[in-house]
mmCIF file with all atom_site columns, N, CA and C in Angstrom:
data_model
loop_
_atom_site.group_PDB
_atom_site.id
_atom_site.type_symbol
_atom_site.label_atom_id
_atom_site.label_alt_id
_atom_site.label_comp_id
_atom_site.label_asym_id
_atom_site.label_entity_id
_atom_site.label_seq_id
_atom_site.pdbx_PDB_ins_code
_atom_site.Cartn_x
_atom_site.Cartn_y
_atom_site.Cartn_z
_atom_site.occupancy
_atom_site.B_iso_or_equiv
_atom_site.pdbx_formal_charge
_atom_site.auth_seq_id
_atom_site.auth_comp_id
_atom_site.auth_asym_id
_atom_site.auth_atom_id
_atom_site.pdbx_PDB_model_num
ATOM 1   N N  . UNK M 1 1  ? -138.163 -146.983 61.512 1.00 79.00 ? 295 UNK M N  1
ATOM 2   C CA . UNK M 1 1  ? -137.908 -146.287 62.763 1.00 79.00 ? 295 UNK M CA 1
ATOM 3   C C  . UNK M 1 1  ? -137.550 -144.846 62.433 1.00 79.00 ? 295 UNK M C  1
ATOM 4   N N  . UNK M 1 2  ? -138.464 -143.688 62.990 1.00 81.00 ? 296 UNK M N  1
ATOM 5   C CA . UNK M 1 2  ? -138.090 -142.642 62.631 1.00 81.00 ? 296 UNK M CA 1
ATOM 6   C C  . UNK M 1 2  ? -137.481 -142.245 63.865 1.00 81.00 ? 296 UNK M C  1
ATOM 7   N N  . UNK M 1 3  ? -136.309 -141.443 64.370 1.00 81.00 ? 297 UNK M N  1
ATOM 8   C CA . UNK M 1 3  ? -136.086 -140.455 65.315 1.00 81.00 ? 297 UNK M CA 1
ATOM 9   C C  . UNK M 1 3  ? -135.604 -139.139 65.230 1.00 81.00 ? 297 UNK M C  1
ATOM 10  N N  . UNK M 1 4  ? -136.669 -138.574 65.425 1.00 83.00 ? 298 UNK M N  1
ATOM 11  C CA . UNK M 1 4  ? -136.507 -136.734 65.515 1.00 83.00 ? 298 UNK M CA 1
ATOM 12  C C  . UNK M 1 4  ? -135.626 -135.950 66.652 1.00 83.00 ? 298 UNK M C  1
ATOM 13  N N  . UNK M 1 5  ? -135.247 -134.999 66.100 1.00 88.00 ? 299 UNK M N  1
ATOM 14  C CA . UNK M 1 5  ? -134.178 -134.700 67.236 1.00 88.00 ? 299 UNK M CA 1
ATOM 15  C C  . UNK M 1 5  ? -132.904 -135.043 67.569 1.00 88.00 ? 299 UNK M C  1
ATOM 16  N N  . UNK M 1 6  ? -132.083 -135.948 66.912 1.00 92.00 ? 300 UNK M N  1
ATOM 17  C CA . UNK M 1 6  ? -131.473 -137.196 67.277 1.00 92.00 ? 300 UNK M CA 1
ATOM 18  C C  . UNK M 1 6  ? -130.389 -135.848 67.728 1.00 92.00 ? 300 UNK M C  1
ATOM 19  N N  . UNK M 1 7  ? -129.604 -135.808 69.105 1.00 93.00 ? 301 UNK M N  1
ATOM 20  C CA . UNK M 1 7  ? -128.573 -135.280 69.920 1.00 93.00 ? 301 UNK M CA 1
ATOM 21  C C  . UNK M 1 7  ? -127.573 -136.197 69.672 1.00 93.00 ? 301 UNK M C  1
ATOM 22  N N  . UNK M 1 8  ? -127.392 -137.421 69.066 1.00 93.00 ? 302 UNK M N  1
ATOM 23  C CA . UNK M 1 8  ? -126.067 -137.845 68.972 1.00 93.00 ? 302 UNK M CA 1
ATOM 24  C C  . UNK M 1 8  ? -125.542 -138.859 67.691 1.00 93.00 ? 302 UNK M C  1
ATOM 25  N N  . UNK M 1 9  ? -124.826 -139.127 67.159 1.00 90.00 ? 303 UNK M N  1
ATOM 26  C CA . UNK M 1 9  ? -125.136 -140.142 65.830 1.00 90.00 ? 303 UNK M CA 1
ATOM 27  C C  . UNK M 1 9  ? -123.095 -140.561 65.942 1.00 90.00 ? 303 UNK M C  1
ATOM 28  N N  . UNK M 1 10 ? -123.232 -141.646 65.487 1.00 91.00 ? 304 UNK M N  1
ATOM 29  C CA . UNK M 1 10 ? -121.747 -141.834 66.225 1.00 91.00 ? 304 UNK M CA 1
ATOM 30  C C  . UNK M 1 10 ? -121.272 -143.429 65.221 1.00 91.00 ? 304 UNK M C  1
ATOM 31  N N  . UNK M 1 11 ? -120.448 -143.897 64.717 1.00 91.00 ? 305 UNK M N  1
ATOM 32  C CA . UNK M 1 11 ? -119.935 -145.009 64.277 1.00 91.00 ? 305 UNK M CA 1
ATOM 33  C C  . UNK M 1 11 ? -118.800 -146.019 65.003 1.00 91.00 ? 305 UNK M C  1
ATOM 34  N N  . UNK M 1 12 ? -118.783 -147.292 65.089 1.00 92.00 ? 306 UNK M N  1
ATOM 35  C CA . UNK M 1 12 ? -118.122 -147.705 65.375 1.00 92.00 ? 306 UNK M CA 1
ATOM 36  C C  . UNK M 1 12 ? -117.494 -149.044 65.368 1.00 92.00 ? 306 UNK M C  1
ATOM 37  N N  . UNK M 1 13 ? -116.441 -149.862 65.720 1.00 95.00 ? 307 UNK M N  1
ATOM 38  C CA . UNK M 1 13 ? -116.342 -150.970 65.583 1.00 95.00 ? 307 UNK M CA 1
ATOM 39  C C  . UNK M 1 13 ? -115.797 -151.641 66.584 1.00 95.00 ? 307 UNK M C  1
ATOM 40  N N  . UNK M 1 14 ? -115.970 -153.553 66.887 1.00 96.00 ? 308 UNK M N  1
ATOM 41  C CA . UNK M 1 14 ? -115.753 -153.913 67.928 1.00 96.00 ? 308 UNK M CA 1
ATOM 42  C C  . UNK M 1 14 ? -115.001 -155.008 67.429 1.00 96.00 ? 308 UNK M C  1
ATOM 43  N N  . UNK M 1 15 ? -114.124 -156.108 67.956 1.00 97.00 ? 309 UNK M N  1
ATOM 44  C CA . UNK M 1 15 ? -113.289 -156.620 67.723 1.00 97.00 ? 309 UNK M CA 1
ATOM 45  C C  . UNK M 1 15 ? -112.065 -156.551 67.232 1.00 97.00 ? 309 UNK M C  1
ATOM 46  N N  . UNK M 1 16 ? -111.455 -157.641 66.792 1.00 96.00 ? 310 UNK M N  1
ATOM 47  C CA . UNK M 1 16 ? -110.108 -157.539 66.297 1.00 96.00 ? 310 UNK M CA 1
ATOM 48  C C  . UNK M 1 16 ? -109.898 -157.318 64.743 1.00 96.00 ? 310 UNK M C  1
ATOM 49  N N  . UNK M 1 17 ? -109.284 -156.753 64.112 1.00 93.00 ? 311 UNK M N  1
ATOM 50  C CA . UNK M 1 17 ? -109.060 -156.702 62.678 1.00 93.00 ? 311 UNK M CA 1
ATOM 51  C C  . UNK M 1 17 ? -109.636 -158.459 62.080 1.00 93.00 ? 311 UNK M C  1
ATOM 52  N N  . UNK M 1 18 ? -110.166 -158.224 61.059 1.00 92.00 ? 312 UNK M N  1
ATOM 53  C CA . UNK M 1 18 ? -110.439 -159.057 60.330 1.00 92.00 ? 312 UNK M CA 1
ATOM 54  C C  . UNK M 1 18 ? -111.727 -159.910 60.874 1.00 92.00 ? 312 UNK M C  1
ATOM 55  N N  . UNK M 1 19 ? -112.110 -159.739 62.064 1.00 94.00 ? 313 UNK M N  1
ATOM 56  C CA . UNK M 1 19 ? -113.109 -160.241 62.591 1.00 94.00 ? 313 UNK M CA 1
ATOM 57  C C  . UNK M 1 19 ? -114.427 -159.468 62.937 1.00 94.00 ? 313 UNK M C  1
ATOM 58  N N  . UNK M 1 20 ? -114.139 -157.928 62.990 1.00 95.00 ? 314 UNK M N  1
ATOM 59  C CA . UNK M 1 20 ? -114.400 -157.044 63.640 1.00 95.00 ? 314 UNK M CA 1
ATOM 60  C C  . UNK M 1 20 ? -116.355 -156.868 62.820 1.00 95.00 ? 314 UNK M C  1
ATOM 61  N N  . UNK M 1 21 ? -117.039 -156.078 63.980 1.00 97.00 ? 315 UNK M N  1
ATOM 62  C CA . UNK M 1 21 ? -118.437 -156.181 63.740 1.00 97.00 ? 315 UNK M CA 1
ATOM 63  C C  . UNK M 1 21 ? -118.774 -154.163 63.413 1.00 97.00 ? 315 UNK M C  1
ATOM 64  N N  . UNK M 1 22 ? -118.989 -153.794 62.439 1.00 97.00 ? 316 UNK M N  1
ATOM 65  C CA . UNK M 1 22 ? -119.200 -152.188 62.259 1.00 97.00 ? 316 UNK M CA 1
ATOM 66  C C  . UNK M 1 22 ? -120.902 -151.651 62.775 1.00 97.00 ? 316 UNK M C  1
ATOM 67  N N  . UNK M 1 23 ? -120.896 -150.813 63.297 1.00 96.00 ? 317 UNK M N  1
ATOM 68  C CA . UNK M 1 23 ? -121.949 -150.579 63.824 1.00 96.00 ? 317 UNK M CA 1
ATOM 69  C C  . UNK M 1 23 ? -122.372 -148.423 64.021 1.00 96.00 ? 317 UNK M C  1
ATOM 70  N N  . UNK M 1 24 ? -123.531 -148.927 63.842 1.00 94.00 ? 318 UNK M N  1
ATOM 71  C CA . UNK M 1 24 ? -123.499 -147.086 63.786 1.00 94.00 ? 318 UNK M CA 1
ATOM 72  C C  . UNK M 1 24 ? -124.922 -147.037 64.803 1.00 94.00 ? 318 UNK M C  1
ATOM 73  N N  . UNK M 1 25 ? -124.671 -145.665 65.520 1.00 95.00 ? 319 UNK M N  1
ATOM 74  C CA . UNK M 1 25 ? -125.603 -145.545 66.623 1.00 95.00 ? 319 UNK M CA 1
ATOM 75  C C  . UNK M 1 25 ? -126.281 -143.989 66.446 1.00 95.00 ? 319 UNK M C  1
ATOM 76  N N  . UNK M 1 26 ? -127.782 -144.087 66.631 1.00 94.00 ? 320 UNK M N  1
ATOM 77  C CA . UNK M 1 26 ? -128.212 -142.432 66.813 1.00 94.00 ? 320 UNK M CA 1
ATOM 78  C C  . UNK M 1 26 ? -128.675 -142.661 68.516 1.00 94.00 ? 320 UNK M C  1
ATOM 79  N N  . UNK M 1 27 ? -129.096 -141.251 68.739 1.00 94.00 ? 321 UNK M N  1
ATOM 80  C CA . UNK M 1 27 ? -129.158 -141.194 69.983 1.00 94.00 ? 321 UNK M CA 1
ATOM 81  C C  . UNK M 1 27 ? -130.286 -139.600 70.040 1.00 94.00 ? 321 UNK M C  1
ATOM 82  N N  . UNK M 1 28 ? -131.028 -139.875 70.732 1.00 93.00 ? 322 UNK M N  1
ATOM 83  C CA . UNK M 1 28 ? -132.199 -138.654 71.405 1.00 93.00 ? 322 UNK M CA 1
ATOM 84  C C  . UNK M 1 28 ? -132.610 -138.496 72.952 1.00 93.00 ? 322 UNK M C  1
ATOM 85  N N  . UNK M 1 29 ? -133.372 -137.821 73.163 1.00 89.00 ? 323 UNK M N  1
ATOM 86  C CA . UNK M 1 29 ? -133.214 -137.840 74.769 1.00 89.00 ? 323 UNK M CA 1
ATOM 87  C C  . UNK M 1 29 ? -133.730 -139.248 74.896 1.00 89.00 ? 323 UNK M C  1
ATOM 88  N N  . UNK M 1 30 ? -134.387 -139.634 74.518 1.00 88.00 ? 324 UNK M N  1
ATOM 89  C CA . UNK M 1 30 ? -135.148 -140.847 75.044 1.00 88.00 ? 324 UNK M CA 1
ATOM 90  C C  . UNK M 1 30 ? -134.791 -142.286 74.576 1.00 88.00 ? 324 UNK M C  1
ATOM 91  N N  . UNK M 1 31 ? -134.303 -142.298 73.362 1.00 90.00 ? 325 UNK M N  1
ATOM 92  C CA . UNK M 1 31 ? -134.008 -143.564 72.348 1.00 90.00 ? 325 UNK M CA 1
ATOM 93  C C  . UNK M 1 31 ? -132.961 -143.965 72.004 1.00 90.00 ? 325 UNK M C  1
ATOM 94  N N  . UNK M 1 32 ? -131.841 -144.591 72.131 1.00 93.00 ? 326 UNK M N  1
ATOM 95  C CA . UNK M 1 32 ? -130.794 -145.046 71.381 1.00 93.00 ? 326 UNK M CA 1
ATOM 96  C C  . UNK M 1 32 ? -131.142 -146.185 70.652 1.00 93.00 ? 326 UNK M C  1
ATOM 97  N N  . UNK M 1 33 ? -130.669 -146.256 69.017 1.00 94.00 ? 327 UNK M N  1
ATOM 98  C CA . UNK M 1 33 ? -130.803 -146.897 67.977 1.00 94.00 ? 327 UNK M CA 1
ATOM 99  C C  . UNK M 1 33 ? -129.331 -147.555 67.659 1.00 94.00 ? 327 UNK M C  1
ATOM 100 N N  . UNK M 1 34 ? -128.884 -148.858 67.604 1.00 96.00 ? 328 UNK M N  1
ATOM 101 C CA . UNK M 1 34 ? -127.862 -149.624 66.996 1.00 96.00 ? 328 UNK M CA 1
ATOM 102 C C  . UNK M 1 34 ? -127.889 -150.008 66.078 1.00 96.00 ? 328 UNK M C  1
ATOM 103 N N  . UNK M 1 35 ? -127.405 -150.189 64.771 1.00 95.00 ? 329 UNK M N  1
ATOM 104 C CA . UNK M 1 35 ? -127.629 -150.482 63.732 1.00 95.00 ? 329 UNK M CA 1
ATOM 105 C C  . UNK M 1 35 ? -126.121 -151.211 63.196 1.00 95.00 ? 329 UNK M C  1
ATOM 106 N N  . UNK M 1 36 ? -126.269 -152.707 62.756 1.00 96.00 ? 330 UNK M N  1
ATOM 107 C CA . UNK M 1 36 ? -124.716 -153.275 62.561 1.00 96.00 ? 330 UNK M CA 1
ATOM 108 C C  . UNK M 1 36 ? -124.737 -153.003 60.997 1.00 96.00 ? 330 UNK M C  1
ATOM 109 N N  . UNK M 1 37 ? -123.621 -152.972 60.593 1.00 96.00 ? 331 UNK M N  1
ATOM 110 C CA . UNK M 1 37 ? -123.546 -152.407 59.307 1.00 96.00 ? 331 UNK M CA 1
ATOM 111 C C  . UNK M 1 37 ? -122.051 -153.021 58.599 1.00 96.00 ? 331 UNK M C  1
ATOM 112 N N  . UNK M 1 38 ? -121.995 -153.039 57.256 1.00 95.00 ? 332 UNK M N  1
ATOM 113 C CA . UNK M 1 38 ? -121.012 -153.131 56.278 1.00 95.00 ? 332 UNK M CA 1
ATOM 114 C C  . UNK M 1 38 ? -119.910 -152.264 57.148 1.00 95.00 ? 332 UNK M C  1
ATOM 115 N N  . UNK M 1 39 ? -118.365 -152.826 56.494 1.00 93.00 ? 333 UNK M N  1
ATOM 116 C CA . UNK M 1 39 ? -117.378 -151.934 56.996 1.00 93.00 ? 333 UNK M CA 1
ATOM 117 C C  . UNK M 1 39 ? -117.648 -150.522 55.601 1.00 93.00 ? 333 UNK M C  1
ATOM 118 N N  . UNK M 1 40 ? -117.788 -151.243 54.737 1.00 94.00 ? 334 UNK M N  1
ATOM 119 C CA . UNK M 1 40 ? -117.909 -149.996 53.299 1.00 94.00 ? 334 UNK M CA 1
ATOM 120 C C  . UNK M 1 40 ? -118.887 -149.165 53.673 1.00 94.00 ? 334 UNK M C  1
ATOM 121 N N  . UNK M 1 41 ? -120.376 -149.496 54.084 1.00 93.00 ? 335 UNK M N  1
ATOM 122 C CA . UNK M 1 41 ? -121.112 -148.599 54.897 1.00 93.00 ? 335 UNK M CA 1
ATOM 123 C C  . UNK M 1 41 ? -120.694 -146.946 54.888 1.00 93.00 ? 335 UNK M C  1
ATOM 124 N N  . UNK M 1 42 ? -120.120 -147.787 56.409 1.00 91.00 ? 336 UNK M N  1
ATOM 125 C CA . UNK M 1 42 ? -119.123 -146.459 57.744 1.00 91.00 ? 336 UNK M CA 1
ATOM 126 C C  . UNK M 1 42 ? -118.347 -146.060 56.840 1.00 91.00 ? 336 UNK M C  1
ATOM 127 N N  . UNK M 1 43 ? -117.629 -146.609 55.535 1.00 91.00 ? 337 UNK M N  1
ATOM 128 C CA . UNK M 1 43 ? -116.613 -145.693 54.790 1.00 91.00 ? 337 UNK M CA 1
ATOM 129 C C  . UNK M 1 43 ? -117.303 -144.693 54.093 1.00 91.00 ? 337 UNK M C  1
ATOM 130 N N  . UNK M 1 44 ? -118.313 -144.929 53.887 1.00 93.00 ? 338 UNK M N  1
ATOM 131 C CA . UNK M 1 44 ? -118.814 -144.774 52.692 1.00 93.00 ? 338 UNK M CA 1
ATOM 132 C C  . UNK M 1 44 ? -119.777 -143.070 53.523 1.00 93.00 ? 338 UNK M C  1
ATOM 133 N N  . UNK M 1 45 ? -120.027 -143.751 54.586 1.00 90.00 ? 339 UNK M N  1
ATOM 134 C CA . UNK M 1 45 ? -120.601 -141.921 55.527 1.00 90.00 ? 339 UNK M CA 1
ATOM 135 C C  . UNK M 1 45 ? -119.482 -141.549 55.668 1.00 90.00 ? 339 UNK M C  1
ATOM 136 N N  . UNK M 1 46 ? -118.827 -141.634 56.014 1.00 90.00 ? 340 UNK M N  1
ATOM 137 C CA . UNK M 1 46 ? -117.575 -140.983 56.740 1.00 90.00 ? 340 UNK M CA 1
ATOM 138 C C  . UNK M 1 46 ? -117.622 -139.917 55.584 1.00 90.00 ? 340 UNK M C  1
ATOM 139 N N  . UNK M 1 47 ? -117.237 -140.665 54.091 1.00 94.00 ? 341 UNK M N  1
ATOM 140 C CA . UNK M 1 47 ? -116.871 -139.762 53.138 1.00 94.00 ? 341 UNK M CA 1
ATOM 141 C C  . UNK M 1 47 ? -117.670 -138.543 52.620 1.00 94.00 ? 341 UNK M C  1
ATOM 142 N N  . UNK M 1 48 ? -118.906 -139.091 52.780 1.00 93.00 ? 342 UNK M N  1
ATOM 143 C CA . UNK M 1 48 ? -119.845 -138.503 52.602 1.00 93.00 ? 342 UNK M CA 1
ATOM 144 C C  . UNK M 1 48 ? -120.298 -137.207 53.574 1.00 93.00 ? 342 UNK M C  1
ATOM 145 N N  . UNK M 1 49 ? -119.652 -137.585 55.170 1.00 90.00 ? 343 UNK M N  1
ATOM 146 C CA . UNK M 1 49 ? -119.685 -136.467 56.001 1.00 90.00 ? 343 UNK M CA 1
ATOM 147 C C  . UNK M 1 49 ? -118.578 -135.258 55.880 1.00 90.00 ? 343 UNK M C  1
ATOM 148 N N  . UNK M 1 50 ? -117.502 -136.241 55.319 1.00 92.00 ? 344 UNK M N  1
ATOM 149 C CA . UNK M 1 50 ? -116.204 -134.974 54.884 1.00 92.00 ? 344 UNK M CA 1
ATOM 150 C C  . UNK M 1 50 ? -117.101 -133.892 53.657 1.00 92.00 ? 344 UNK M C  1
ATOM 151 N N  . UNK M 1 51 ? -117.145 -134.539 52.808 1.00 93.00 ? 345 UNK M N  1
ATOM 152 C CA . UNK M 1 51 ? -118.089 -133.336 51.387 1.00 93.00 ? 345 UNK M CA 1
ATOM 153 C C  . UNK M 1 51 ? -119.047 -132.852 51.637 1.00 93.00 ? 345 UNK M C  1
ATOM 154 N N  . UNK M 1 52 ? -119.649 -133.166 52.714 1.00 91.00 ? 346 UNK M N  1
ATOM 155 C CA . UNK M 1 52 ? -120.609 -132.486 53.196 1.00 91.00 ? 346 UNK M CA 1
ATOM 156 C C  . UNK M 1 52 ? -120.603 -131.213 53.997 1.00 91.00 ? 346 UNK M C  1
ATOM 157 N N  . UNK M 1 53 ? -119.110 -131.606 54.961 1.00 89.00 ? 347 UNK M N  1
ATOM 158 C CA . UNK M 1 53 ? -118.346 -129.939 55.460 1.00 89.00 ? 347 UNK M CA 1
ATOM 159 C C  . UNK M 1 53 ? -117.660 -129.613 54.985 1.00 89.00 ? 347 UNK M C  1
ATOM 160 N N  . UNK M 1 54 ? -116.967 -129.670 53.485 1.00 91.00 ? 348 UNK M N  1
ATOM 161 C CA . UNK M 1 54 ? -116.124 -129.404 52.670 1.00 91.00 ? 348 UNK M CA 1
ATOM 162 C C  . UNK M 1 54 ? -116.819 -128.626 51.814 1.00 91.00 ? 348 UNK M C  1
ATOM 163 N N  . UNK M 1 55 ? -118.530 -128.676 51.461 1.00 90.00 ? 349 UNK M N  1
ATOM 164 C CA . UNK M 1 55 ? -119.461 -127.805 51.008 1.00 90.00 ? 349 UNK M CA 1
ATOM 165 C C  . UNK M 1 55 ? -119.744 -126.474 51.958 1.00 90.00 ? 349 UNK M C  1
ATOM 166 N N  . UNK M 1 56 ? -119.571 -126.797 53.308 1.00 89.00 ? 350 UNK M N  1
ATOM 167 C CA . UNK M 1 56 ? -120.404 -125.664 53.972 1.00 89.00 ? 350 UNK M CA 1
ATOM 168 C C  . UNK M 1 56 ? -119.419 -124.500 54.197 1.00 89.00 ? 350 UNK M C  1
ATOM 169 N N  . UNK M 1 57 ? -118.071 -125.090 54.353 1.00 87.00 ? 351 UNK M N  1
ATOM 170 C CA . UNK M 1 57 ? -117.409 -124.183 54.062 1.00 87.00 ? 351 UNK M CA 1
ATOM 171 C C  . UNK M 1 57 ? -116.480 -123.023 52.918 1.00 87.00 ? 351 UNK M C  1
ATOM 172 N N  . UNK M 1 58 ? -117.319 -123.772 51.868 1.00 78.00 ? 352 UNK M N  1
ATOM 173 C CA . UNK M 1 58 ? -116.911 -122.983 50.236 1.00 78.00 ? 352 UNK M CA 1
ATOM 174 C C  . UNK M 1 58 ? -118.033 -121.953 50.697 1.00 78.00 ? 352 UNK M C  1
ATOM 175 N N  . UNK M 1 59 ? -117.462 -120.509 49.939 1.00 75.00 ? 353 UNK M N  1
ATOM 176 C CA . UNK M 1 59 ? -118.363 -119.686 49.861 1.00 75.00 ? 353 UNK M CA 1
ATOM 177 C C  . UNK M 1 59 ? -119.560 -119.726 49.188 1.00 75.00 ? 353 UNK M C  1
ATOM 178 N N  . UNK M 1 60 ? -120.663 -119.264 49.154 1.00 70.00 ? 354 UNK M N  1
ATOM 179 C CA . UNK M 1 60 ? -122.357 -119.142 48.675 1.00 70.00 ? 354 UNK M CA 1
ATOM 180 C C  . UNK M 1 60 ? -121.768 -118.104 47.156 1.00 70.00 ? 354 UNK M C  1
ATOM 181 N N  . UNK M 1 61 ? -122.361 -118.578 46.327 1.00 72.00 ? 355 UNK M N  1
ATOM 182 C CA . UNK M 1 61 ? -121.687 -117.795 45.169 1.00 72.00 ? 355 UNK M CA 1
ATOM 183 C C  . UNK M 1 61 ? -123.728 -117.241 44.663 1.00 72.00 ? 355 UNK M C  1
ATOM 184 N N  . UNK M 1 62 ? -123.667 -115.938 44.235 1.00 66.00 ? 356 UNK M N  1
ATOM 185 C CA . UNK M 1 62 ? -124.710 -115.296 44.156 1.00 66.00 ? 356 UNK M CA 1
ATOM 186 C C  . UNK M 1 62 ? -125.396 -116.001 42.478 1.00 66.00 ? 356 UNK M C  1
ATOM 187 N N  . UNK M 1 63 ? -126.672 -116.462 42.154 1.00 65.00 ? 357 UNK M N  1
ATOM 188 C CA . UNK M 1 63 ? -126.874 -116.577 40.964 1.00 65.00 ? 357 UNK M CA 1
ATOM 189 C C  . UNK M 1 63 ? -127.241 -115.714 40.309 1.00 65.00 ? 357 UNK M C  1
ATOM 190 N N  . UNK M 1 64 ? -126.836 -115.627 38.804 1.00 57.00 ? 358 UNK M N  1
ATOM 191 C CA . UNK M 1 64 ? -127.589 -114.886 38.119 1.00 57.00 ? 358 UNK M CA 1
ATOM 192 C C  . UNK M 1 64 ? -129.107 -114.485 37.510 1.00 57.00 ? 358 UNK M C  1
#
């Protein structure tokens, strides 16, 4: 499933601790995509979304 454009991308979970179902969602004008997933998954973007704006905001250093 490809979706271009995607306007929204979002994680989440439903139930009670220890029972609970992890799930991650994209979103475009036209398509919403659900996808159930590992809890390590969602940890595992999450972290990956922190270093990812933890890069954009270090300065551009010029190469030699």
């Amino acid at each position: 499933i490809e979706l271009d454009d995607v306007d929204g991308l979002g994680a989440g979970a439903i139930g009670q601790p220890g029972q609970r179902a992890f799930y991650l969602q994209a979103r475009t004008e036209s398509t919403q995509l659900t996808v159930l997933v590992e809890k390590e998954q969602v940890a595992l973007l999450a972290a990956e979304a922190v270093a990812f704006l933890d890069r954009l905001q270090r300065p551009v250093r010029a190469s030699s």
